[in-house]
Coordinates of C-alpha atoms in Angstrom, one line a residue:
Chain A
M1 CA 76.3 -50.2 94.0
S2 CA 74.5 -50.7 90.8
T3 CA 76.7 -50.4 87.7
D4 CA 73.8 -48.6 86.0
R5 CA 74.1 -45.8 88.5
R6 CA 74.4 -42.3 87.0
F7 CA 75.5 -39.1 88.7
S8 CA 74.6 -35.4 88.0
D9 CA 76.7 -32.3 88.6
S10 CA 74.0 -31.2 91.1
H11 CA 75.0 -34.3 93.1
E12 CA 72.1 -36.6 92.7
W13 CA 72.5 -40.3 91.9
F14 CA 70.1 -42.2 89.7
D15 CA 69.5 -45.9 89.8
I16 CA 67.7 -47.4 86.8
D17 CA 65.6 -50.6 87.2
G18 CA 63.3 -51.1 84.3
D19 CA 61.0 -48.0 84.1
T20 CA 61.7 -47.0 87.7
V21 CA 64.5 -44.6 88.6
T22 CA 65.6 -44.2 92.3
I23 CA 67.1 -40.8 93.2
G24 CA 69.3 -40.0 96.1
L25 CA 72.1 -37.6 97.1
T26 CA 75.7 -38.5 96.7
Q27 CA 78.1 -39.0 99.6
Y28 CA 80.0 -36.0 98.3
A29 CA 76.9 -33.8 98.5
V30 CA 76.1 -35.1 102.0
N31 CA 79.7 -34.4 103.1
E32 CA 79.3 -30.8 101.9
L33 CA 76.0 -30.4 103.5
T34 CA 77.2 -31.7 106.9
D35 CA 74.6 -33.3 109.3
V36 CA 71.3 -33.6 107.6
T37 CA 68.5 -32.4 109.9
Y38 CA 65.4 -32.3 107.7
V39 CA 64.1 -34.0 104.5
E40 CA 60.9 -32.9 102.7
L41 CA 59.8 -34.8 99.6
R42 CA 57.0 -34.2 97.1
P43 CA 54.2 -36.7 97.6
V44 CA 53.6 -39.9 95.7
G45 CA 51.6 -39.1 92.5
T46 CA 53.5 -35.9 91.7
A47 CA 54.1 -35.5 88.0
L48 CA 57.5 -34.1 87.2
S49 CA 59.3 -32.6 84.2
A50 CA 63.0 -33.3 83.8
G51 CA 64.8 -30.8 86.0
D52 CA 62.0 -30.4 88.5
S53 CA 62.7 -30.5 92.3
V54 CA 61.6 -33.7 94.1
G55 CA 62.2 -32.2 97.5
E56 CA 64.5 -30.4 99.8
V57 CA 67.3 -31.6 102.1
E58 CA 68.3 -29.4 104.9
S59 CA 71.5 -29.6 107.0
V60 CA 73.0 -27.8 110.0
K61 CA 74.6 -25.4 107.5
T62 CA 72.3 -25.0 104.5
T63 CA 69.2 -26.1 102.5
S64 CA 69.5 -27.8 99.1
D65 CA 66.9 -28.8 96.5
V66 CA 67.1 -32.2 95.0
Y67 CA 66.4 -32.5 91.2
S68 CA 65.2 -35.2 88.9
A69 CA 67.0 -35.5 85.6
V70 CA 64.0 -37.4 84.1
A71 CA 60.3 -36.7 83.6
G72 CA 57.8 -39.0 85.2
E73 CA 55.7 -39.6 88.3
I74 CA 56.8 -40.1 91.9
V75 CA 55.7 -43.6 92.9
D76 CA 57.5 -43.9 96.2
V77 CA 59.2 -41.7 98.8
N78 CA 61.6 -42.8 101.6
Q79 CA 59.6 -42.3 104.8
G80 CA 62.6 -43.6 106.7
A81 CA 64.7 -40.6 105.5
I82 CA 61.9 -38.2 106.5
D83 CA 61.6 -39.7 109.9
D84 CA 65.4 -40.0 110.5
P85 CA 67.2 -37.5 108.2
A86 CA 70.6 -38.7 109.6
V87 CA 70.2 -41.8 107.5
L88 CA 71.6 -39.7 104.7
N89 CA 74.8 -39.1 106.6
R90 CA 75.1 -42.8 107.4
D91 CA 74.3 -44.3 104.0
A92 CA 73.5 -41.7 101.3
A93 CA 74.1 -44.2 98.5
G94 CA 71.7 -46.9 100.0
E95 CA 69.3 -46.6 102.8
G96 CA 69.3 -42.8 102.4
W97 CA 67.6 -42.9 99.0
L98 CA 64.9 -40.2 98.5
V99 CA 62.3 -41.0 95.8
K100 CA 61.4 -43.4 93.1
I101 CA 60.1 -42.1 89.8
R102 CA 58.3 -44.1 87.0
T103 CA 59.5 -42.7 83.7
D104 CA 58.8 -43.3 80.0
D105 CA 62.2 -41.8 79.1
A106 CA 65.3 -42.6 81.0
G107 CA 67.3 -41.2 78.0
P108 CA 68.5 -38.1 79.8
L109 CA 70.4 -40.3 82.3
G110 CA 72.7 -41.3 79.4
D111 CA 74.1 -37.7 79.4
L112 CA 75.1 -38.0 83.1
L113 CA 78.4 -39.1 84.6
D114 CA 79.1 -42.7 85.4
A115 CA 80.6 -43.6 88.8
A116 CA 84.2 -43.3 87.8
A117 CA 83.8 -39.9 86.1
Y118 CA 81.8 -38.5 89.0
E119 CA 84.3 -39.8 91.6
E120 CA 87.1 -38.2 89.5
R121 CA 85.3 -34.9 89.3
Y122 CA 84.1 -34.9 92.9
P123 CA 86.5 -37.0 95.0
T124 CA 85.2 -37.7 98.5
D125 CA 88.6 -37.8 100.1
Chain B
M1 CA 86.0 -19.3 97.9
A2 CA 89.7 -18.7 97.9
T3 CA 91.9 -21.8 97.3
A4 CA 93.5 -23.5 100.2
T5 CA 96.9 -22.0 99.5
D6 CA 95.5 -18.4 99.9
L7 CA 94.2 -19.1 103.3
K8 CA 96.0 -18.5 106.6
Q9 CA 96.7 -21.6 108.6
T10 CA 96.6 -21.8 112.4
P11 CA 99.4 -23.7 114.3
F12 CA 96.9 -26.6 114.5
Y13 CA 96.4 -26.9 110.7
D14 CA 98.3 -30.2 110.5
Y15 CA 96.4 -31.6 113.4
H16 CA 93.1 -30.7 111.7
V17 CA 94.1 -32.4 108.5
Q18 CA 95.4 -35.5 110.2
H19 CA 92.3 -35.9 112.2
G20 CA 89.8 -35.7 109.4
G21 CA 88.8 -32.0 110.0
K22 CA 86.6 -30.7 107.2
L23 CA 88.4 -27.4 106.5
V24 CA 86.5 -24.4 105.3
E25 CA 87.4 -20.8 104.7
Y26 CA 86.5 -18.5 107.6
S27 CA 87.5 -14.9 107.5
G28 CA 90.6 -15.8 105.4
W29 CA 91.6 -18.7 107.6
A30 CA 91.4 -22.5 106.9
M31 CA 89.4 -23.7 109.8
P32 CA 87.8 -27.0 110.8
L33 CA 84.0 -27.0 110.4
H34 CA 83.8 -30.4 112.0
Y35 CA 85.7 -33.7 112.3
G36 CA 82.8 -35.9 111.4
S37 CA 79.5 -34.5 112.8
I38 CA 78.6 -31.0 113.9
I39 CA 75.7 -32.4 116.0
E40 CA 77.8 -35.0 117.8
E41 CA 80.5 -32.4 118.6
H42 CA 77.8 -30.1 120.0
H43 CA 76.5 -32.9 122.3
Q44 CA 80.1 -33.8 123.2
T45 CA 80.7 -30.3 124.5
R46 CA 77.4 -30.1 126.4
R47 CA 77.9 -33.6 127.8
S48 CA 81.6 -33.6 128.6
G49 CA 84.1 -31.4 126.9
G50 CA 85.1 -29.9 123.5
L51 CA 88.4 -28.4 122.4
F52 CA 88.2 -25.7 119.7
D53 CA 91.0 -24.1 117.7
V54 CA 90.2 -20.4 117.9
S55 CA 93.6 -19.2 116.8
H56 CA 92.0 -17.2 114.0
M57 CA 90.7 -14.6 116.5
G58 CA 92.7 -11.4 116.6
R59 CA 95.0 -10.9 119.6
L60 CA 96.2 -7.3 120.0
R61 CA 98.5 -6.3 122.8
F62 CA 98.5 -2.7 124.1
D63 CA 101.4 -1.4 126.2
G64 CA 102.1 2.0 127.5
T65 CA 101.2 4.7 130.0
D66 CA 98.0 5.6 128.1
A67 CA 97.0 2.0 127.1
V68 CA 94.2 1.8 129.7
R69 CA 93.0 5.4 129.1
F70 CA 93.0 4.7 125.3
L71 CA 91.0 1.5 125.6
D72 CA 88.5 3.3 127.8
T73 CA 87.8 5.6 124.9
M74 CA 87.6 2.7 122.5
V75 CA 85.3 0.2 124.2
T76 CA 82.0 0.4 126.0
R77 CA 83.0 -1.1 129.3
N78 CA 85.2 0.5 132.0
V79 CA 88.8 -0.6 131.6
H80 CA 90.3 1.7 134.3
D81 CA 88.6 -0.1 137.2
M82 CA 89.5 -3.6 136.0
Q83 CA 91.8 -5.6 138.3
V84 CA 94.9 -7.2 136.9
G85 CA 93.9 -10.7 136.0
Q86 CA 90.4 -9.7 135.0
A87 CA 88.7 -10.0 131.6
R88 CA 85.7 -8.1 130.4
Y89 CA 83.4 -8.5 127.4
A90 CA 82.9 -5.1 125.6
I91 CA 81.8 -3.5 122.4
V92 CA 83.8 -1.3 120.1
C93 CA 81.3 1.2 118.7
N94 CA 81.3 3.9 116.0
E95 CA 80.0 7.4 116.7
H96 CA 76.4 6.3 115.9
G97 CA 76.5 3.5 118.4
G98 CA 76.8 0.8 115.8
C99 CA 79.1 -2.1 116.6
L100 CA 82.5 -2.2 114.9
D101 CA 83.2 -5.4 116.9
D102 CA 82.7 -7.2 120.1
V103 CA 85.9 -8.0 122.1
L104 CA 87.3 -9.3 125.3
V105 CA 89.7 -7.0 127.1
Y106 CA 92.3 -8.6 129.4
R107 CA 93.9 -6.4 132.0
L108 CA 97.5 -7.6 132.2
S109 CA 99.0 -4.8 134.3
D110 CA 98.7 -1.1 135.0
T111 CA 100.0 -0.4 131.6
K112 CA 99.3 -3.5 129.6
C113 CA 96.1 -5.0 128.1
M114 CA 95.2 -7.6 125.6
V115 CA 92.2 -7.3 123.3
V116 CA 90.8 -10.4 121.6
C117 CA 88.7 -9.4 118.6
N118 CA 86.9 -11.3 115.8
A119 CA 89.0 -12.6 112.9
A120 CA 86.8 -10.8 110.4
N121 CA 87.3 -7.5 112.1
R122 CA 91.0 -7.6 113.0
A123 CA 92.3 -5.4 110.2
K124 CA 89.4 -3.0 110.8
I125 CA 90.1 -2.7 114.5
V126 CA 93.9 -2.2 113.9
A127 CA 93.1 0.6 111.5
H128 CA 90.5 2.0 113.9
V129 CA 93.1 2.2 116.7
E130 CA 95.5 4.1 114.5
A131 CA 92.7 6.5 113.4
I132 CA 91.6 7.4 116.9
R133 CA 94.7 7.1 119.0
G134 CA 95.7 10.8 118.7
D135 CA 98.8 11.6 120.7
M136 CA 98.2 8.9 123.4
S137 CA 101.3 7.1 124.5
F138 CA 101.1 3.3 123.9
T139 CA 102.2 0.7 121.4
M140 CA 99.9 -1.9 119.8
K141 CA 101.3 -5.2 118.8
D142 CA 99.4 -7.7 116.8
D143 CA 100.2 -11.1 118.3
T144 CA 97.6 -13.0 116.3
E145 CA 100.1 -14.8 114.0
S146 CA 102.8 -15.4 116.6
T147 CA 100.4 -17.1 119.1
A148 CA 97.7 -19.8 119.1
M149 CA 94.4 -19.8 121.0
I150 CA 92.4 -22.8 122.1
A151 CA 89.0 -22.9 123.9
M152 CA 88.2 -25.9 126.1
Q153 CA 84.5 -25.9 127.0
G154 CA 82.2 -28.3 128.8
P155 CA 81.2 -29.6 132.2
T156 CA 84.3 -31.8 132.8
V157 CA 86.9 -29.2 131.7
M158 CA 87.5 -27.4 135.0
A159 CA 87.8 -30.6 137.0
L160 CA 90.3 -32.0 134.5
L161 CA 92.4 -28.8 134.6
S162 CA 92.2 -28.6 138.4
A163 CA 94.0 -32.0 138.6
F164 CA 96.6 -30.4 136.4
S165 CA 97.0 -27.1 138.2
T166 CA 95.3 -25.9 141.4
S167 CA 95.5 -22.2 140.3
I168 CA 93.6 -22.9 137.1
G169 CA 90.9 -24.8 139.1
E170 CA 90.5 -21.8 141.4
L171 CA 90.1 -19.3 138.7
K172 CA 86.8 -17.3 138.9
R173 CA 84.7 -16.5 135.8
Y174 CA 86.2 -13.8 133.7
R175 CA 89.5 -14.1 135.4
F176 CA 92.8 -15.3 134.0
I177 CA 96.3 -16.2 135.0
E178 CA 99.6 -16.2 133.2
K179 CA 101.8 -19.2 133.6
K180 CA 105.4 -19.7 132.4
V181 CA 105.9 -22.8 130.4
L182 CA 109.4 -23.3 128.9
L183 CA 110.2 -19.7 129.5
A184 CA 107.1 -18.7 127.5
S185 CA 104.0 -17.1 128.9
V186 CA 100.7 -19.0 128.6
M187 CA 97.4 -17.1 129.4
I188 CA 94.5 -19.1 130.7
S189 CA 91.1 -17.4 131.2
R190 CA 87.9 -18.8 132.5
T191 CA 85.9 -17.5 129.6
G192 CA 84.2 -19.0 126.5
Y193 CA 81.6 -18.9 123.8
T194 CA 79.4 -21.9 124.3
G195 CA 77.5 -21.2 127.6
E196 CA 79.5 -24.0 129.2
D197 CA 82.1 -23.6 131.9
G198 CA 85.7 -23.8 130.6
V199 CA 88.8 -21.9 129.6
E200 CA 90.4 -20.1 126.7
V201 CA 94.1 -20.4 126.4
I202 CA 96.5 -18.1 124.5
L203 CA 100.0 -19.6 124.0
P204 CA 103.0 -19.0 121.8
K205 CA 102.8 -20.7 118.4
M206 CA 105.9 -22.8 119.2
L207 CA 104.1 -24.5 122.1
A208 CA 100.9 -25.2 120.2
R209 CA 101.6 -28.7 119.0
K210 CA 102.8 -29.8 122.4
A211 CA 99.8 -28.2 124.1
M212 CA 97.4 -30.0 121.8
Q213 CA 99.0 -33.3 122.6
M214 CA 98.8 -32.7 126.3
M215 CA 95.2 -31.5 126.3
L216 CA 94.1 -34.4 124.1
A217 CA 96.1 -37.0 125.9
N218 CA 92.8 -38.3 127.2
L219 CA 91.8 -39.4 123.6
D220 CA 93.7 -42.6 124.4
S221 CA 91.1 -43.5 127.0
E222 CA 88.0 -45.4 126.1
V223 CA 85.6 -42.5 126.6
P224 CA 87.6 -39.4 126.0
E225 CA 86.3 -36.5 128.1
I226 CA 87.6 -33.8 125.8
Q227 CA 87.4 -34.2 122.0
P228 CA 88.3 -31.8 119.2
C229 CA 85.3 -29.8 117.9
G230 CA 84.9 -27.5 114.9
L231 CA 83.4 -24.1 114.2
G232 CA 80.1 -25.7 113.2
S233 CA 79.3 -26.8 116.8
R234 CA 80.8 -23.6 118.2
D235 CA 78.1 -21.7 116.3
S236 CA 75.2 -23.9 117.4
L237 CA 76.5 -23.8 121.0
R238 CA 76.7 -20.0 121.1
L239 CA 73.3 -19.7 119.5
E240 CA 71.6 -21.9 122.2
A241 CA 73.5 -19.7 124.8
G242 CA 72.0 -16.6 123.2
M243 CA 75.4 -15.1 122.4
A244 CA 75.9 -12.6 119.7
L245 CA 78.0 -13.4 116.6
Y246 CA 79.4 -10.4 114.7
G247 CA 77.8 -10.1 111.3
H248 CA 74.6 -11.7 112.6
E249 CA 73.3 -10.2 115.8
I250 CA 75.6 -7.2 115.7
D251 CA 77.2 -5.1 113.0
E252 CA 77.9 -1.5 112.2
T253 CA 74.2 -0.8 111.7
I254 CA 73.0 -2.5 114.9
D255 CA 73.6 -0.9 118.3
P256 CA 74.4 -3.0 121.4
I257 CA 71.2 -1.9 123.2
S258 CA 69.0 -3.4 120.4
A259 CA 71.1 -6.5 120.5
G260 CA 70.4 -6.9 124.3
L261 CA 74.0 -6.2 125.3
N262 CA 73.3 -3.6 127.9
F263 CA 75.4 -5.5 130.4
A264 CA 78.4 -4.7 128.3
L265 CA 77.9 -0.9 128.5
N266 CA 79.0 1.7 131.0
L267 CA 76.9 4.5 129.7
D268 CA 78.1 6.8 132.5
K269 CA 81.8 6.1 131.9
P270 CA 83.8 9.1 133.0
G271 CA 85.8 10.6 130.1
G272 CA 83.5 8.9 127.7
F273 CA 83.9 6.3 124.9
I274 CA 83.2 6.6 121.2
G275 CA 79.4 6.1 120.6
Q276 CA 78.5 6.9 124.2
A277 CA 76.3 9.9 123.4
A278 CA 74.4 8.0 120.7
L279 CA 73.9 5.1 123.0
Q280 CA 72.7 7.3 125.8
K281 CA 70.0 8.6 123.4
I282 CA 68.9 5.2 122.4
A283 CA 68.8 4.1 126.0
A284 CA 66.6 7.1 126.9
S285 CA 64.1 6.6 124.1
G286 CA 64.3 2.8 124.1
P287 CA 65.5 0.8 121.1
V288 CA 63.3 0.6 118.0
R289 CA 64.3 -3.0 117.5
T290 CA 65.1 -5.7 120.1
L291 CA 66.9 -9.0 119.8
V292 CA 64.6 -12.0 120.7
G293 CA 64.8 -15.7 120.8
L294 CA 62.3 -17.6 118.6
T295 CA 61.2 -21.2 118.8
L296 CA 59.7 -22.3 115.6
D297 CA 56.9 -24.8 115.1
T298 CA 58.9 -26.9 112.6
R299 CA 62.0 -29.0 112.3
R300 CA 63.3 -26.7 109.6
A301 CA 66.0 -24.1 110.4
A302 CA 65.5 -20.4 110.0
R303 CA 68.4 -18.7 108.3
Q304 CA 69.9 -15.2 108.5
G305 CA 67.8 -12.7 106.6
M306 CA 64.5 -14.5 106.6
A307 CA 61.6 -12.2 107.4
V308 CA 59.8 -12.3 110.7
K309 CA 56.1 -11.4 110.4
A310 CA 53.1 -10.4 112.5
G311 CA 50.2 -11.4 110.3
D312 CA 51.2 -10.2 106.9
T313 CA 53.4 -7.4 108.2
V314 CA 57.1 -7.8 108.3
V315 CA 58.3 -6.8 111.8
G316 CA 61.8 -8.1 111.9
T317 CA 64.6 -10.3 110.5
V318 CA 66.2 -13.5 111.5
T319 CA 69.9 -13.0 112.5
S320 CA 70.8 -16.7 113.2
G321 CA 69.0 -20.0 113.3
C322 CA 69.5 -23.7 113.6
L323 CA 67.9 -27.0 114.7
S324 CA 69.1 -26.9 118.3
P325 CA 70.7 -30.2 119.2
T326 CA 70.2 -29.8 122.9
L327 CA 66.5 -28.6 122.7
D328 CA 65.7 -30.7 119.7
A329 CA 63.8 -27.7 118.3
S330 CA 64.2 -25.1 115.6
I331 CA 65.5 -22.0 117.3
A332 CA 66.5 -18.6 116.0
M333 CA 67.5 -15.1 117.1
A334 CA 65.8 -12.2 115.4
L335 CA 65.8 -8.5 115.5
V336 CA 62.2 -7.4 115.7
D337 CA 60.3 -4.2 116.2
T338 CA 60.3 -3.7 120.0
A339 CA 56.5 -3.7 120.1
H340 CA 56.6 -7.4 119.1
A341 CA 59.4 -8.4 121.4
Q342 CA 57.3 -9.4 124.3
A343 CA 58.1 -13.0 125.5
G344 CA 55.2 -15.4 124.9
G345 CA 54.1 -13.6 121.8
M346 CA 53.5 -15.4 118.5
L347 CA 55.2 -14.4 115.2
G348 CA 55.7 -16.0 111.8
V349 CA 59.0 -16.8 110.1
D350 CA 59.0 -16.8 106.3
L351 CA 61.0 -19.9 105.4
G352 CA 60.5 -19.3 101.7
R353 CA 57.9 -21.9 100.6
S354 CA 55.9 -21.4 103.8
T355 CA 55.6 -19.2 106.9
V356 CA 55.7 -21.1 110.2
E357 CA 54.6 -20.0 113.7
A358 CA 57.3 -19.0 116.2
T359 CA 57.0 -18.3 119.9
V360 CA 59.0 -15.3 121.2
G361 CA 61.1 -16.1 124.2
A362 CA 63.9 -14.7 126.3
L363 CA 67.6 -15.3 125.6
P364 CA 69.4 -17.5 126.3
F365 CA 67.4 -20.5 125.1
P366 CA 66.6 -22.9 128.0
W367 CA 69.4 -25.3 127.0
R368 CA 70.5 -25.8 130.7
E369 CA 67.1 -27.0 131.7
A370 CA 66.8 -29.2 128.6
K371 CA 70.2 -30.8 129.5
G372 CA 68.8 -31.8 132.9

């Protein structure tokens, strides 16, 4: 796991690589959702403000929006997660990533939790 | 949500915790939603066998010379002509024909019956009994917290139990037997809530741990035939099987005729039951709304409360929905205006951001055919 990874209280993780931020859902969130059955992501090219939804993840029990903490443009979506939503249950922190966003301002990520703080607040066991 | 310490625990609570059960609050009880995957547990039950802790369900024992006569006034099905060893599904109605609960009545003897009710309605049913009993001579004892209840469901269950006891193997559907184990009485009925064959077992709390060990002894084998399953798969299984869930397909504002439960009514019952006159009227004029099955043209799930539309007009409401693991399709039950309840018709379901097409079909959903 990247040491730059940040976590929100709405249970997204954010990986920073230059001006690109990868967003996914945390294992804690996926455990709460139960089996993921459907993933819908906004298309490549979508312009986002901080706090906008990048898509929806639906499980056996409920439907949940996924939010971006940064403004920018969607430059990639994980077609693998759309085709096989269960990849989120198998590997939420890796293969189950959702979208990549190009941003001019990764600053808001500084306000989010680091891995240790998130794990303490939302333990997975 | 209440904290874990406020919640009632079934006799299998420790088992759930030790086996990775995700515990959630359900009607005041800490119950396992799943032990890993709801979908896998659903398939396990359809393919082979699932074991469900259903100890949260209410178990009320009626005993006395008027017990049968009383239950005949309280539930929609005949109790007086039941044989000892027979179980019947029935509804408890209010005066307007709305559903206070759906229950299983077990005829234990000429003067004794057991009623299994929903956990969420247990206190209400106990109060209802006291309110309507008048001067009838019987006692009601709430056995819920001194007993445990397990459902074993799936195509391998009866064969497995037959090897264990011939009398269980020979049980007919909706029949039960009582067996003595360590001086205690264990009740085994060929009933369930998944569409699959199987049994439900009521046993004293003190035998619960031992029983669980025995029934899951097969877990040591390479491919266990019976595996523990949580309430999540119980819900998707009963939904495929078109079975009503209280608070969804039925409640105090929905009558059993609209909910397609005519088979559970004896509208000509001699002596009458509460709600009978109202239901006779509904039967005569036909229900305004009808419960239907919908198959949606999407992989998204419809949820309770979503609007069902014909064109731009709202003609009904979704009562339950899920992505059916067996049919691999988005299915839902909905109460719709009877004019739109015809099988084969097309309706829309408003999923929020979009409205998707749905085909009206009969219940249950064709899960048996899909299973092959």
